[in-house]
Coordinates of C-alpha atoms and ligand atoms in Angstrom, one line a residue:
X1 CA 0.0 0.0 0.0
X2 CA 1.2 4.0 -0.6
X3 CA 2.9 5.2 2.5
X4 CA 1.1 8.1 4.5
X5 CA 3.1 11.1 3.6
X6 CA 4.3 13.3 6.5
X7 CA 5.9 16.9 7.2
X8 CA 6.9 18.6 9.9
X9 CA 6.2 22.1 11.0
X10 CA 8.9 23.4 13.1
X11 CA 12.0 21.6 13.9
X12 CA 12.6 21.6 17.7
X13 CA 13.4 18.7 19.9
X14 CA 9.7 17.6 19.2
X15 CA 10.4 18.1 15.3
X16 CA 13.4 16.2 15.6
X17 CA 12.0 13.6 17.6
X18 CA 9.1 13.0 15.0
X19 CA 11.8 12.7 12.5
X20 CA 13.2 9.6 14.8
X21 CA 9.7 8.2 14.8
X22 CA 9.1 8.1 11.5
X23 CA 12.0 6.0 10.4
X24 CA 10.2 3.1 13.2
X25 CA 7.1 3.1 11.1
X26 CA 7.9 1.6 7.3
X27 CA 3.6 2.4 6.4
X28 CA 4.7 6.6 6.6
X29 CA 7.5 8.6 4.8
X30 CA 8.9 11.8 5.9
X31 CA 7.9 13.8 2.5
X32 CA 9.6 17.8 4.0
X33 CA 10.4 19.7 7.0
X34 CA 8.9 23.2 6.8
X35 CA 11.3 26.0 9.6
X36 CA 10.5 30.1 9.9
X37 CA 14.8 29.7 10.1
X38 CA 16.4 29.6 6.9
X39 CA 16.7 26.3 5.6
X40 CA 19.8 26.2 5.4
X41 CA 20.6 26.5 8.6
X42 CA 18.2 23.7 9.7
X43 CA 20.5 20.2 9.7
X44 CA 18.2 17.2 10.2
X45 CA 19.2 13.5 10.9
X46 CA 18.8 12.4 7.5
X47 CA 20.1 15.5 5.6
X48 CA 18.6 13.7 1.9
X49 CA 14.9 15.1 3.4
X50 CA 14.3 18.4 2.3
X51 CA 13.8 21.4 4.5
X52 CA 11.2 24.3 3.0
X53 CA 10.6 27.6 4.4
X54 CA 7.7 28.0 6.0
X55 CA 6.6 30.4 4.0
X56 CA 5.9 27.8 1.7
X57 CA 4.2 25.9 3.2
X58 CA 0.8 26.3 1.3
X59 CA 2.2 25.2 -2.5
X60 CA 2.6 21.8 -0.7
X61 CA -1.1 21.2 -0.1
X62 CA -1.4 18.1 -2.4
X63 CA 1.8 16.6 -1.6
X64 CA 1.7 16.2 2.2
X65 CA -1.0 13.7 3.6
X66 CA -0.3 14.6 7.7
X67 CA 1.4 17.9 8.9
X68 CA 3.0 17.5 12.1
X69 CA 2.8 20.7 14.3
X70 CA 6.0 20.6 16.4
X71 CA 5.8 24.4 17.2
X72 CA 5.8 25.6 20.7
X73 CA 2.6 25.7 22.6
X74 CA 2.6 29.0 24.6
X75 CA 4.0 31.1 20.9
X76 CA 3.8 28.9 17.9
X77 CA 0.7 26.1 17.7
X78 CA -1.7 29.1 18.5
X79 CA -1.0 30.7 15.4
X80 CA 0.2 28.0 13.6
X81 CA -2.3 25.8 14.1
X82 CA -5.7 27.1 12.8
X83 CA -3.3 28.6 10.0
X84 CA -2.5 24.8 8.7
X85 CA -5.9 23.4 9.4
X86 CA -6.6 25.4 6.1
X87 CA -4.4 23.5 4.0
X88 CA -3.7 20.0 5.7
X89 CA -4.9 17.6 7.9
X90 CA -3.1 18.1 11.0
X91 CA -1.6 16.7 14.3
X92 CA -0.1 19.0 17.5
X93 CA 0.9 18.3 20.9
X94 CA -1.0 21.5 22.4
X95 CA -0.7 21.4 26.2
X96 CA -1.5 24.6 27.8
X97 CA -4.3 22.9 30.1
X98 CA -5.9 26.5 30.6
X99 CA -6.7 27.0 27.2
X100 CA -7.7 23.5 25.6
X101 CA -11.3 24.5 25.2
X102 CA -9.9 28.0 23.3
X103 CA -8.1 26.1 20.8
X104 CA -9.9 23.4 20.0
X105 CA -12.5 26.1 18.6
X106 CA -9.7 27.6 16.9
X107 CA -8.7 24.8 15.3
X108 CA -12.3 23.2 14.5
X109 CA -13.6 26.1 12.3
X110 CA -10.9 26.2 9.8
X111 CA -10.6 21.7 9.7
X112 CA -14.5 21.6 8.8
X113 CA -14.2 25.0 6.6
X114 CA -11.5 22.8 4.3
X115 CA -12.6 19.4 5.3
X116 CA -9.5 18.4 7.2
X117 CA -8.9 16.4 10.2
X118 CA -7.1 18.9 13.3
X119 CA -6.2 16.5 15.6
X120 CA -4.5 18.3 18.6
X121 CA -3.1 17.7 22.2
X122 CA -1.6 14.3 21.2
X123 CA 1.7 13.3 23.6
X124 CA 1.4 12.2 27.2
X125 CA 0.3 14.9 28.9
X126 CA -1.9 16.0 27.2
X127 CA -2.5 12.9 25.4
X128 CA -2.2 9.1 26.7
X129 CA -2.2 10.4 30.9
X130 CA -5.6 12.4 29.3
X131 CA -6.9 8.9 28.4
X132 CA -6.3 7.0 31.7
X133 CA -7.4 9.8 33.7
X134 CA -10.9 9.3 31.8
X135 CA -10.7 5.7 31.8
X136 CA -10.1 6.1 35.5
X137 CA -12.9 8.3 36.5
X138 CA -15.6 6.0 33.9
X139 CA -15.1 2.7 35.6
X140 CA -14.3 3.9 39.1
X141 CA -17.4 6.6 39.5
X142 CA -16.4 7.0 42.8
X143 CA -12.7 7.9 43.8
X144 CA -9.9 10.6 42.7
X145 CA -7.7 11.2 40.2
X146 CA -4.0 12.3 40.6
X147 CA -1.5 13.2 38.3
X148 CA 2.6 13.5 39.2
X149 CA 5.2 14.5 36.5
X150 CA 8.8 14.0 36.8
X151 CA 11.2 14.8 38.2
X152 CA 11.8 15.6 34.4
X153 CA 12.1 18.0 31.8
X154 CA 8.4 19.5 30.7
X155 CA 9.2 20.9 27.2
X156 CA 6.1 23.0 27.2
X157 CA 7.3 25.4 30.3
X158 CA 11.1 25.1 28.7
X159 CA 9.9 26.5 25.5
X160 CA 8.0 29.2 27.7
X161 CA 10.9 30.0 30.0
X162 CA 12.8 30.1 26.4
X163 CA 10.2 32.9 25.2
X164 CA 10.9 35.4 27.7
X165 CA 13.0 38.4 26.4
X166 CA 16.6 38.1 27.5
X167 CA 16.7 34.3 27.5
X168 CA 19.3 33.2 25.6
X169 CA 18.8 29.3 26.9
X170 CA 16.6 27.5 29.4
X171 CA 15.3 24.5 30.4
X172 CA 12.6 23.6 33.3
X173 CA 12.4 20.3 35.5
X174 CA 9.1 19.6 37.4
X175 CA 9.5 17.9 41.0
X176 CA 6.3 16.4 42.6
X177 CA 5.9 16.2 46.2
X178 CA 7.0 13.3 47.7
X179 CA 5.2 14.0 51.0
X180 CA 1.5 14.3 48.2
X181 CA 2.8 10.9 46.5
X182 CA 2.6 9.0 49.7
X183 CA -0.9 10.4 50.8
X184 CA -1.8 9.7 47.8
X185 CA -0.7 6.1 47.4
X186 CA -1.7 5.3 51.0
X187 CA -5.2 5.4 49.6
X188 CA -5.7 9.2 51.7
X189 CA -7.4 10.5 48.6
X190 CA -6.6 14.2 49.9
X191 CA -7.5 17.2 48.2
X192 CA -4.3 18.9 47.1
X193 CA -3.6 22.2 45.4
X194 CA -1.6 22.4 42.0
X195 CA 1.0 24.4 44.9
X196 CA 0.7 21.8 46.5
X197 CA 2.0 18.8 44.0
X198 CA 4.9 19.9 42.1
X199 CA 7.5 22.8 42.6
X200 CA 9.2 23.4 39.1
X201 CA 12.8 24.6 38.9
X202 CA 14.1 26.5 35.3
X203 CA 17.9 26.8 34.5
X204 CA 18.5 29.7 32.4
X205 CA 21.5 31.3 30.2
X206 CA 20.9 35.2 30.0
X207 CA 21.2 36.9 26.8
X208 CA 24.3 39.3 27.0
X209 CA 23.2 42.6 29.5
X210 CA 19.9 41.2 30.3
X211 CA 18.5 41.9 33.4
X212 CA 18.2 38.7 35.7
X213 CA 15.6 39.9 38.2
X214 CA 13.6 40.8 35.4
X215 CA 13.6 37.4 33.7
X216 CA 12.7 35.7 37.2
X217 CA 10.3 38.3 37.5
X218 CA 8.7 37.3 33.8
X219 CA 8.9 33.6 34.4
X220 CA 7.6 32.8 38.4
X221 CA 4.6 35.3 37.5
X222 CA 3.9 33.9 34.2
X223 CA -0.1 32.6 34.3
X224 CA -0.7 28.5 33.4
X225 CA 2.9 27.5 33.4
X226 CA 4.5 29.2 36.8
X227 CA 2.3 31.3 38.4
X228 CA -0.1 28.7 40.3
X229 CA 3.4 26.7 41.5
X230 CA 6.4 27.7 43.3
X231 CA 8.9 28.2 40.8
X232 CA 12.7 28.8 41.3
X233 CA 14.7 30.2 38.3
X234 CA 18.7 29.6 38.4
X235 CA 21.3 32.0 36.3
X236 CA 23.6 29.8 34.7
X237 CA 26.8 30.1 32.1
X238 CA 26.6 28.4 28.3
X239 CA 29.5 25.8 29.6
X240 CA 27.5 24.7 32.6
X241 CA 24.3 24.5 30.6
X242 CA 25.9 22.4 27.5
X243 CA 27.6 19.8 30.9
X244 CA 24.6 19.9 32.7
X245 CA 21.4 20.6 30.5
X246 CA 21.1 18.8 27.8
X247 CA 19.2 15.7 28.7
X248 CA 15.4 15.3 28.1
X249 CA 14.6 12.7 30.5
X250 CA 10.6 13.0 32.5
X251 CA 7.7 10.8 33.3
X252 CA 5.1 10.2 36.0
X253 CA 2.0 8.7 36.8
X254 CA -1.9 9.4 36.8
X255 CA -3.5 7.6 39.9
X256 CA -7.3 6.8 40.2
X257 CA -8.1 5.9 43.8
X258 CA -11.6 4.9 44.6
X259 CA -14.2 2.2 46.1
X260 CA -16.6 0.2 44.1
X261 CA -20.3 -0.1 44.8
X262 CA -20.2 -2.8 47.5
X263 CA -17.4 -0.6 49.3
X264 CA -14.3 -2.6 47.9
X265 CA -11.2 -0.2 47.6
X266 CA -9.6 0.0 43.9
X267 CA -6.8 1.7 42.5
X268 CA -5.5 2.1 38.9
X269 CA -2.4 3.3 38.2
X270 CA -0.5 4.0 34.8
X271 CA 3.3 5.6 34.8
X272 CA 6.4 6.4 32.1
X273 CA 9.4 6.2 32.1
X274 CA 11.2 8.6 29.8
X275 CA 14.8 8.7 28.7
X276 CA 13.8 11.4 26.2
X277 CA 10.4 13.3 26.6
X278 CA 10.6 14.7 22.9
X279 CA 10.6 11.3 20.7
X280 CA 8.3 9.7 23.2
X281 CA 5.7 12.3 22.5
X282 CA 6.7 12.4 18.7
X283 CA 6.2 8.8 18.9
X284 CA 2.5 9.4 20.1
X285 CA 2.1 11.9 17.5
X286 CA 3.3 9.8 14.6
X287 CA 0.5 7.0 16.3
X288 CA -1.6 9.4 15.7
X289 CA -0.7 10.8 12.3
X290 CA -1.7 7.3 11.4
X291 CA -5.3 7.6 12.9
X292 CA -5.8 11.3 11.3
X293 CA -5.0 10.0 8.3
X294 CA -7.8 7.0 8.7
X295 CA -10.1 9.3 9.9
X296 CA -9.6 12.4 7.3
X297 CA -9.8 9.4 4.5
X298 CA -13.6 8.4 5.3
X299 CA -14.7 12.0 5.2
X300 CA -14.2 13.1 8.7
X301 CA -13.4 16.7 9.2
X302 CA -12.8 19.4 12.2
X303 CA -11.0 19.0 15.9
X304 CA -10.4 16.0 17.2
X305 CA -8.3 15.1 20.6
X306 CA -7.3 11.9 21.6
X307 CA -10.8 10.9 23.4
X308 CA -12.6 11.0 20.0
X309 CA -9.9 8.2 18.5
X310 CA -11.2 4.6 18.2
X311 CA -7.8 2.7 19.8
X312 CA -7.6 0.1 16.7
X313 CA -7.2 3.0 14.0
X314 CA -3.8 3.7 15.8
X315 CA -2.2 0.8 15.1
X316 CA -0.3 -0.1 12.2
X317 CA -2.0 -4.3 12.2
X318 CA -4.3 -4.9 10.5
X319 CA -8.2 -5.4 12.4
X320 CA -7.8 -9.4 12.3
X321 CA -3.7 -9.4 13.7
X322 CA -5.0 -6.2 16.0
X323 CA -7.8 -8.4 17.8
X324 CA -5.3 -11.2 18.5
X325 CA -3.7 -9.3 21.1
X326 CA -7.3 -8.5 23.1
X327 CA -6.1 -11.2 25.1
Ligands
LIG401 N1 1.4 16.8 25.0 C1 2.6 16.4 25.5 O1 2.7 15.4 26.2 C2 3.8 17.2 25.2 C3 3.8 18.4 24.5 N2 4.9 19.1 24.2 C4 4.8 20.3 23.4 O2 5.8 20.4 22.4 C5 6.2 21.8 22.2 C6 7.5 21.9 21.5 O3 8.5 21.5 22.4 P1 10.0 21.6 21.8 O4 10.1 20.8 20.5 O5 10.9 21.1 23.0 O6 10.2 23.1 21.6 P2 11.5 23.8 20.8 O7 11.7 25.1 21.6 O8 12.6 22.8 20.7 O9 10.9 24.1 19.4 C7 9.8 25.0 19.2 C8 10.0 25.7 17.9 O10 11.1 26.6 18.0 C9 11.8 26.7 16.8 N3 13.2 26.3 17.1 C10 13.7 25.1 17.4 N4 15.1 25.2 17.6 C11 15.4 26.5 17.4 C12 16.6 27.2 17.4 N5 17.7 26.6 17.7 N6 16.6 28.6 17.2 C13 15.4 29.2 16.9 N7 14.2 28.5 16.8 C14 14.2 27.2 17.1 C15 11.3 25.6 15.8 O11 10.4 26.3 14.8 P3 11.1 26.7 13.4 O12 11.7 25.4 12.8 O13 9.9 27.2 12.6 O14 12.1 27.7 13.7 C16 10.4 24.8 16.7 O15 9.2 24.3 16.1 C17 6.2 22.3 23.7 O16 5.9 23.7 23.7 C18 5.1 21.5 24.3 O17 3.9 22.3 24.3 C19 6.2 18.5 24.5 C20 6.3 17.4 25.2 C21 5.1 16.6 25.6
LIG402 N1 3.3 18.7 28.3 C1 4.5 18.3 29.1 C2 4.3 16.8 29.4 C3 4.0 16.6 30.8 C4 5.1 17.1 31.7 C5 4.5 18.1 32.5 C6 5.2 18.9 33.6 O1 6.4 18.6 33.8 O2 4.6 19.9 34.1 N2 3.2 18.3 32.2 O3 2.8 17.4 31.2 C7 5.8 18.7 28.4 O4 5.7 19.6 27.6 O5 6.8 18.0 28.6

């Protein structure tokens, strides 16, 4: 069968990371990388793939079958993802929480206007931990849900901290309470403020003469990523950051804690473990190129996130092999 032709839209760590993914899945094929940087200064793993300016992007309307949005959430995706909807049926990792509702509007409007498929939030938070926290709540009515990240690198509030004027480099690593884990996992089912789960901690280069109380000031205050937490921002030099920075490891767990109807306690639990947050979440964006794809093919069209996505049209089995493994 014809592969599923893919692009990617922006090449971060996300952008590369889908790049990664692609080459583990023989039914797609990497067709272009579209950059606002001059291609030519965009170097990809496999340098035979052509990089386009995103400018573009548009001409390439009958050539690309998914668009991967791998654009920043707090500057790019807002823009950049209605903008594509026009042209392409798309897939995004959008994961500011506060503004989910917002987006999906923006993005549903413009998908059933050209009669393409905007499939957005996909990763693991937002994304699979979305799914088990509404599997959780579904079969056990009666209970709580938690969710713990890290400790880990969230790329979302490292591309924010990376969008404040007089950043030159920065990275951010979530901590969750240990002290919350425990009540938590003791069955306590307490009720804890965001505050009170996770403090997150950013390590930041400074552009040259840019004012360091300034940039703390911009990032601890800044609403839906570090406002709501307490955040700590360290000043750091380029050498320490390259030793010390670098990595991409995170994970965590979403906990549903509850009783059944006869009074029986139950728990669920499902965790990651992530050496590298960026091509785990491209992975479960290039899953669900695969189910856009299916979906934009038998007419569907507008936003979808990953609760409207039948399981089976994610995998690359076919229906008979797939149901061999329901047991
Ligand atoms: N749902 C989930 O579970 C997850 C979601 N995410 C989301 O993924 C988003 C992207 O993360 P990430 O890839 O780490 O972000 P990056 O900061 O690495 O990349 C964001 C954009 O910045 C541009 N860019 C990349 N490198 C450079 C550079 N050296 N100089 C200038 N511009 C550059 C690229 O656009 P261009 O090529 O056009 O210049 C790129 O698309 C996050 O904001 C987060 O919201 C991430 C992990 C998990
Ligand atoms: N969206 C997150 C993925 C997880 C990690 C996270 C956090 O550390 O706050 N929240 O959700 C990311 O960008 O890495």
């Amino acid at each position: 069968a014809d592969q599923i032709r893919v692009a990617i839209a922006g090449y971060g760590n996300l952008g590369r990371g889908v790049e990664a993914a692609l080459r583990q899945n023989p039914d797609m094929q990497l067709v272009g990388v579209f950059s606002r940087r001059d291609p030519e200064s965009v170097t990809l793993l496999d340098p035979s793939v052509p990089v386009y300016a995103m400018s573009e992007v548009e001409t390439f309307k009958d050539e690309v079958d998914v668009m991967v949005l791998c654009g920043g959430s707090k500057t790019d995706l807002p823009e950049q993802g209605p903008h594509l909807a026009q042209f392409f049926t798309t897939v995004d990792s959008f994961d500011t929480h506060a503004t989910v509702n917002d987006y999906y509007a923006a993005l549903d409007a413009p998908a059933k206007k050209a009669g393409t498929v905007a499939m957005m939030s996909i990763g693991w938070d937002p994304g699979l931990f979305s799914l088990n926290r509404a599997f959780g709540e579904a079969v056990l009515a009666e209970g709580e849900t938690y969710s713990f990240w890290g400790k880990g690198l969230s790329q979302g509030h490292s591309q924010a901290v990376r969008s404040v004027e007089g950043v030159k480099k920065g990275v951010q690593y979530t901590l969750p309470s240990e002290d919350a884990i425990a009540r938590v996992r003791s069955g306590e089912q307490p009720t804890l403020s965001t505050r009170e789960k996770h403090v997150r901690e950013c390590y930041v280069v400074l552009e040259d003469g840019a004012d360091a109380d300034a940039v703390r000031e911009a990032i601890v205050t800044m609403p839906h990523y570090f406002a709501e937490y307490d955040s700590v921002v360290h000043f750091i030099d380029d050498d320490t950051f390259a030793r010390e920075h670098t990595a991409m490891p995170h994970g965590g767990f979403v906990i549903r804690s509850g009783v059944t109807g006869d009074g029986n306690r139950q728990s669920i639990e499902y965790s990651l473990k992530l050496d590298s947050n960026p091509e785990f979440t491209a992975s479960a964006l290039v899953a669900y190129a695969r189910a856009a794809y299916r979906m934009a093919k038998r007419g569907e069209s507008g936003a979808r996130t990953v609760f409207d996505v039948a399981p089976g049209l994610l995998s690359p089995k076919d229906p008979a092999q797939l149901r061999k493994e329901l047991l």
